[in-house]
Amino acid sequence: MASLDLLSSGFDAVRQGQYRANTAAAEIARAGAPVGPAAAGAIPLQPATGQPAASTRVDSNRPVNLTNSLVELQQASRDVEAGAAIIDTADEVLGTLIDIRA
């Protein structure tokens, strides 16, 4: 059914946006992380709770480009918004089909 494919596409777009946001956030967090042998491969912690801030390991050997990371974060936001719009449209289509059939 076409509406289920549309829902699947929407969920995939949201999932990709979340992955892109997590990756960009880990890069941004890495910019403020201390550089040293103990920090290599570490997962940044949230200051308030001490819980891991991301599930992505931090590679402290690469330089961080904050501009690219912020652009990726904005693109992730747009991916999630587009996926949500697709899901809303699929919901409306499915609702219309159910109304017609009932």
N, C-alpha and C. Protein backbone atom coordinates (compact mmCIF):
# COMPACT_ATOMS: atom_id res chain seq x y z
N MET A 1 0.84 -1.18 0.00
CA MET A 1 0.00 0.00 0.00
C MET A 1 0.89 1.24 0.00
N ALA A 2 0.52 2.21 -0.80
CA ALA A 2 1.33 3.41 -0.99
C ALA A 2 1.49 4.23 0.29
N SER A 3 0.44 4.29 1.09
CA SER A 3 0.53 5.10 2.30
C SER A 3 1.50 4.50 3.31
N LEU A 4 1.63 3.17 3.33
CA LEU A 4 2.60 2.55 4.23
C LEU A 4 4.02 2.82 3.76
N ASP A 5 4.24 2.85 2.44
CA ASP A 5 5.55 3.22 1.92
C ASP A 5 5.87 4.66 2.27
N LEU A 6 4.88 5.50 2.24
CA LEU A 6 5.05 6.91 2.59
C LEU A 6 5.41 7.05 4.07
N LEU A 7 4.73 6.29 4.92
CA LEU A 7 5.06 6.29 6.35
C LEU A 7 6.48 5.81 6.58
N SER A 8 6.86 4.75 5.88
CA SER A 8 8.21 4.21 6.02
C SER A 8 9.26 5.24 5.60
N SER A 9 8.99 5.95 4.51
CA SER A 9 9.92 6.99 4.06
C SER A 9 10.03 8.11 5.10
N GLY A 10 8.92 8.48 5.70
CA GLY A 10 8.93 9.51 6.73
C GLY A 10 9.73 9.08 7.95
N PHE A 11 9.53 7.84 8.38
CA PHE A 11 10.27 7.34 9.54
C PHE A 11 11.77 7.25 9.23
N ASP A 12 12.11 6.84 8.00
CA ASP A 12 13.52 6.78 7.61
C ASP A 12 14.15 8.17 7.64
N ALA A 13 13.42 9.18 7.15
CA ALA A 13 13.95 10.55 7.15
C ALA A 13 14.17 11.04 8.58
N VAL A 14 13.24 10.74 9.47
CA VAL A 14 13.39 11.14 10.87
C VAL A 14 14.59 10.43 11.49
N ARG A 15 14.71 9.14 11.23
CA ARG A 15 15.83 8.35 11.77
C ARG A 15 17.18 8.89 11.28
N GLN A 16 17.26 9.21 9.99
CA GLN A 16 18.49 9.76 9.44
C GLN A 16 18.80 11.13 10.05
N GLY A 17 17.77 11.93 10.25
CA GLY A 17 17.97 13.22 10.88
C GLY A 17 18.48 13.10 12.31
N GLN A 18 17.94 12.13 13.04
CA GLN A 18 18.40 11.91 14.41
C GLN A 18 19.85 11.45 14.43
N TYR A 19 20.21 10.56 13.51
CA TYR A 19 21.60 10.09 13.45
C TYR A 19 22.53 11.25 13.11
N ARG A 20 22.12 12.08 12.14
CA ARG A 20 22.95 13.22 11.75
C ARG A 20 23.09 14.20 12.92
N ALA A 21 22.01 14.41 13.67
CA ALA A 21 22.06 15.32 14.82
C ALA A 21 22.98 14.77 15.91
N ASN A 22 22.88 13.46 16.18
CA ASN A 22 23.76 12.86 17.20
C ASN A 22 25.22 12.98 16.81
N THR A 23 25.51 12.74 15.54
CA THR A 23 26.90 12.83 15.07
C THR A 23 27.41 14.26 15.16
N ALA A 24 26.61 15.22 14.72
CA ALA A 24 27.02 16.62 14.77
C ALA A 24 27.18 17.09 16.21
N ALA A 25 26.28 16.67 17.09
CA ALA A 25 26.37 17.06 18.50
C ALA A 25 27.63 16.48 19.15
N ALA A 26 27.98 15.25 18.79
CA ALA A 26 29.21 14.65 19.32
C ALA A 26 30.44 15.42 18.84
N GLU A 27 30.40 15.88 17.59
CA GLU A 27 31.52 16.68 17.07
C GLU A 27 31.62 18.01 17.81
N ILE A 28 30.49 18.64 18.05
CA ILE A 28 30.49 19.92 18.76
C ILE A 28 30.98 19.72 20.19
N ALA A 29 30.54 18.65 20.83
CA ALA A 29 30.99 18.37 22.20
C ALA A 29 32.48 18.09 22.24
N ARG A 30 32.97 17.48 21.18
CA ARG A 30 34.40 17.15 21.12
C ARG A 30 35.25 18.42 21.06
N ALA A 31 34.68 19.50 20.50
CA ALA A 31 35.43 20.76 20.40
C ALA A 31 35.78 21.29 21.79
N GLY A 32 34.91 21.05 22.77
CA GLY A 32 35.16 21.54 24.12
C GLY A 32 35.79 20.51 25.03
N ALA A 33 36.03 19.30 24.50
CA ALA A 33 36.60 18.24 25.33
C ALA A 33 38.09 18.44 25.48
N PRO A 34 38.64 18.09 26.63
CA PRO A 34 40.08 18.21 26.83
C PRO A 34 40.83 17.24 25.92
N VAL A 35 41.99 17.66 25.45
CA VAL A 35 42.80 16.83 24.58
C VAL A 35 43.86 16.14 25.44
N GLY A 36 43.96 14.85 25.29
CA GLY A 36 44.95 14.10 26.04
C GLY A 36 44.75 12.62 25.82
N PRO A 37 45.69 11.81 26.28
CA PRO A 37 45.58 10.38 26.06
C PRO A 37 44.36 9.77 26.73
N ALA A 38 43.96 10.30 27.88
CA ALA A 38 42.79 9.75 28.58
C ALA A 38 41.50 10.13 27.87
N ALA A 39 41.51 11.25 27.14
CA ALA A 39 40.31 11.70 26.45
C ALA A 39 40.10 11.00 25.11
N ALA A 40 41.13 10.36 24.59
CA ALA A 40 41.01 9.70 23.29
C ALA A 40 39.99 8.58 23.37
N GLY A 41 39.02 8.61 22.50
CA GLY A 41 37.99 7.58 22.45
C GLY A 41 36.96 7.67 23.56
N ALA A 42 36.98 8.74 24.32
CA ALA A 42 36.03 8.88 25.42
C ALA A 42 34.69 9.37 24.91
N ILE A 43 33.67 9.12 25.69
CA ILE A 43 32.33 9.64 25.38
C ILE A 43 32.10 10.83 26.30
N PRO A 44 31.78 12.01 25.73
CA PRO A 44 31.57 13.19 26.58
C PRO A 44 30.41 12.97 27.55
N LEU A 45 30.54 13.54 28.75
CA LEU A 45 29.49 13.42 29.77
C LEU A 45 28.74 14.73 29.90
N GLN A 46 27.46 14.62 30.24
CA GLN A 46 26.66 15.81 30.51
C GLN A 46 27.10 16.37 31.86
N PRO A 47 27.36 17.68 31.94
CA PRO A 47 27.85 18.26 33.19
C PRO A 47 26.87 18.09 34.35
N ALA A 48 25.58 18.23 34.10
CA ALA A 48 24.60 18.21 35.19
C ALA A 48 24.39 16.81 35.77
N THR A 49 24.37 15.80 34.91
CA THR A 49 24.02 14.46 35.38
C THR A 49 25.18 13.48 35.41
N GLY A 50 26.22 13.76 34.64
CA GLY A 50 27.32 12.82 34.56
C GLY A 50 27.03 11.64 33.65
N GLN A 51 25.87 11.67 32.98
CA GLN A 51 25.50 10.61 32.04
C GLN A 51 26.16 10.88 30.69
N PRO A 52 26.38 9.83 29.87
CA PRO A 52 26.95 10.05 28.54
C PRO A 52 26.08 10.99 27.72
N ALA A 53 26.71 11.94 27.03
CA ALA A 53 25.99 12.91 26.22
C ALA A 53 25.62 12.36 24.86
N ALA A 54 26.34 11.34 24.40
CA ALA A 54 26.05 10.75 23.09
C ALA A 54 26.52 9.31 23.10
N SER A 55 26.01 8.55 22.16
CA SER A 55 26.44 7.16 22.06
C SER A 55 27.59 7.01 21.07
N THR A 56 28.03 8.12 20.47
CA THR A 56 29.10 8.09 19.49
C THR A 56 30.43 8.33 20.19
N ARG A 57 31.38 7.45 19.95
CA ARG A 57 32.71 7.64 20.53
C ARG A 57 33.37 8.86 19.93
N VAL A 58 34.19 9.54 20.71
CA VAL A 58 34.85 10.76 20.29
C VAL A 58 36.26 10.43 19.83
N ASP A 59 36.61 10.86 18.61
CA ASP A 59 37.95 10.69 18.08
C ASP A 59 38.68 12.01 18.25
N SER A 60 39.50 12.13 19.28
CA SER A 60 40.12 13.41 19.59
C SER A 60 41.34 13.70 18.73
N ASN A 61 41.70 12.82 17.82
CA ASN A 61 42.86 13.07 16.97
C ASN A 61 42.53 13.96 15.77
N ARG A 62 41.27 14.05 15.40
CA ARG A 62 40.86 14.88 14.26
C ARG A 62 40.50 16.27 14.75
N PRO A 63 40.83 17.30 13.95
CA PRO A 63 40.39 18.65 14.32
C PRO A 63 38.88 18.79 14.11
N VAL A 64 38.26 19.64 14.91
CA VAL A 64 36.82 19.86 14.83
C VAL A 64 36.57 21.15 14.05
N ASN A 65 35.68 21.05 13.05
CA ASN A 65 35.24 22.23 12.32
C ASN A 65 33.84 22.55 12.81
N LEU A 66 33.73 23.54 13.69
CA LEU A 66 32.44 23.86 14.29
C LEU A 66 31.42 24.34 13.27
N THR A 67 31.88 25.03 12.23
CA THR A 67 30.95 25.51 11.21
C THR A 67 30.26 24.34 10.53
N ASN A 68 31.05 23.35 10.12
CA ASN A 68 30.46 22.18 9.47
C ASN A 68 29.53 21.42 10.41
N SER A 69 29.92 21.32 11.66
CA SER A 69 29.08 20.61 12.63
C SER A 69 27.75 21.33 12.86
N LEU A 70 27.79 22.65 12.93
CA LEU A 70 26.56 23.42 13.11
C LEU A 70 25.66 23.34 11.87
N VAL A 71 26.28 23.34 10.69
CA VAL A 71 25.49 23.18 9.46
C VAL A 71 24.85 21.80 9.44
N GLU A 72 25.60 20.78 9.83
CA GLU A 72 25.05 19.41 9.90
C GLU A 72 23.88 19.35 10.88
N LEU A 73 24.01 20.05 11.99
CA LEU A 73 22.93 20.08 12.99
C LEU A 73 21.67 20.73 12.41
N GLN A 74 21.83 21.81 11.65
CA GLN A 74 20.69 22.46 11.01
C GLN A 74 20.08 21.55 9.94
N GLN A 75 20.92 20.85 9.18
CA GLN A 75 20.41 19.93 8.17
C GLN A 75 19.66 18.78 8.83
N ALA A 76 20.15 18.34 9.96
CA ALA A 76 19.46 17.28 10.70
C ALA A 76 18.08 17.75 11.13
N SER A 77 18.00 18.98 11.57
CA SER A 77 16.70 19.56 11.96
C SER A 77 15.75 19.57 10.78
N ARG A 78 16.25 19.97 9.62
CA ARG A 78 15.41 20.00 8.41
C ARG A 78 15.01 18.58 7.99
N ASP A 79 15.91 17.62 8.14
CA ASP A 79 15.58 16.22 7.81
C ASP A 79 14.41 15.73 8.67
N VAL A 80 14.49 16.02 9.96
CA VAL A 80 13.43 15.58 10.88
C VAL A 80 12.12 16.29 10.56
N GLU A 81 12.18 17.59 10.27
CA GLU A 81 10.96 18.33 9.91
C GLU A 81 10.34 17.77 8.63
N ALA A 82 11.17 17.46 7.64
CA ALA A 82 10.66 16.91 6.38
C ALA A 82 10.05 15.52 6.62
N GLY A 83 10.71 14.71 7.43
CA GLY A 83 10.16 13.39 7.75
C GLY A 83 8.84 13.49 8.48
N ALA A 84 8.74 14.44 9.39
CA ALA A 84 7.48 14.63 10.12
C ALA A 84 6.37 15.09 9.18
N ALA A 85 6.71 15.94 8.21
CA ALA A 85 5.71 16.40 7.24
C ALA A 85 5.24 15.23 6.37
N ILE A 86 6.16 14.36 6.01
CA ILE A 86 5.80 13.17 5.22
C ILE A 86 4.86 12.28 6.03
N ILE A 87 5.18 12.09 7.30
CA ILE A 87 4.34 11.25 8.16
C ILE A 87 2.94 11.87 8.30
N ASP A 88 2.87 13.20 8.48
CA ASP A 88 1.57 13.87 8.57
C ASP A 88 0.76 13.68 7.29
N THR A 89 1.43 13.82 6.15
CA THR A 89 0.74 13.64 4.87
C THR A 89 0.23 12.21 4.72
N ALA A 90 1.06 11.24 5.08
CA ALA A 90 0.64 9.84 5.00
C ALA A 90 -0.55 9.58 5.92
N ASP A 91 -0.54 10.20 7.09
CA ASP A 91 -1.65 10.05 8.03
C ASP A 91 -2.94 10.62 7.44
N GLU A 92 -2.85 11.79 6.81
CA GLU A 92 -4.02 12.39 6.19
C GLU A 92 -4.54 11.52 5.05
N VAL A 93 -3.62 10.99 4.22
CA VAL A 93 -4.02 10.13 3.11
C VAL A 93 -4.71 8.88 3.63
N LEU A 94 -4.12 8.26 4.63
CA LEU A 94 -4.71 7.05 5.20
C LEU A 94 -6.07 7.35 5.82
N GLY A 95 -6.19 8.48 6.52
CA GLY A 95 -7.48 8.87 7.10
C GLY A 95 -8.53 9.10 6.03
N THR A 96 -8.13 9.73 4.93
CA THR A 96 -9.06 9.96 3.83
C THR A 96 -9.50 8.64 3.21
N LEU A 97 -8.55 7.73 3.03
CA LEU A 97 -8.90 6.41 2.46
C LEU A 97 -9.86 5.65 3.37
N ILE A 98 -9.62 5.74 4.66
CA ILE A 98 -10.52 5.05 5.60
C ILE A 98 -11.91 5.67 5.58
N ASP A 99 -11.97 7.02 5.50
CA ASP A 99 -13.26 7.71 5.43
C ASP A 99 -14.03 7.34 4.16
N ILE A 100 -13.31 7.19 3.06
CA ILE A 100 -13.96 6.85 1.79
C ILE A 100 -14.49 5.42 1.83
N ARG A 101 -13.72 4.52 2.42
CA ARG A 101 -14.11 3.11 2.47
C ARG A 101 -15.20 2.85 3.49
N ALA A 102 -15.29 3.65 4.51
CA ALA A 102 -16.27 3.39 5.59
C ALA A 102 -17.65 3.84 5.26
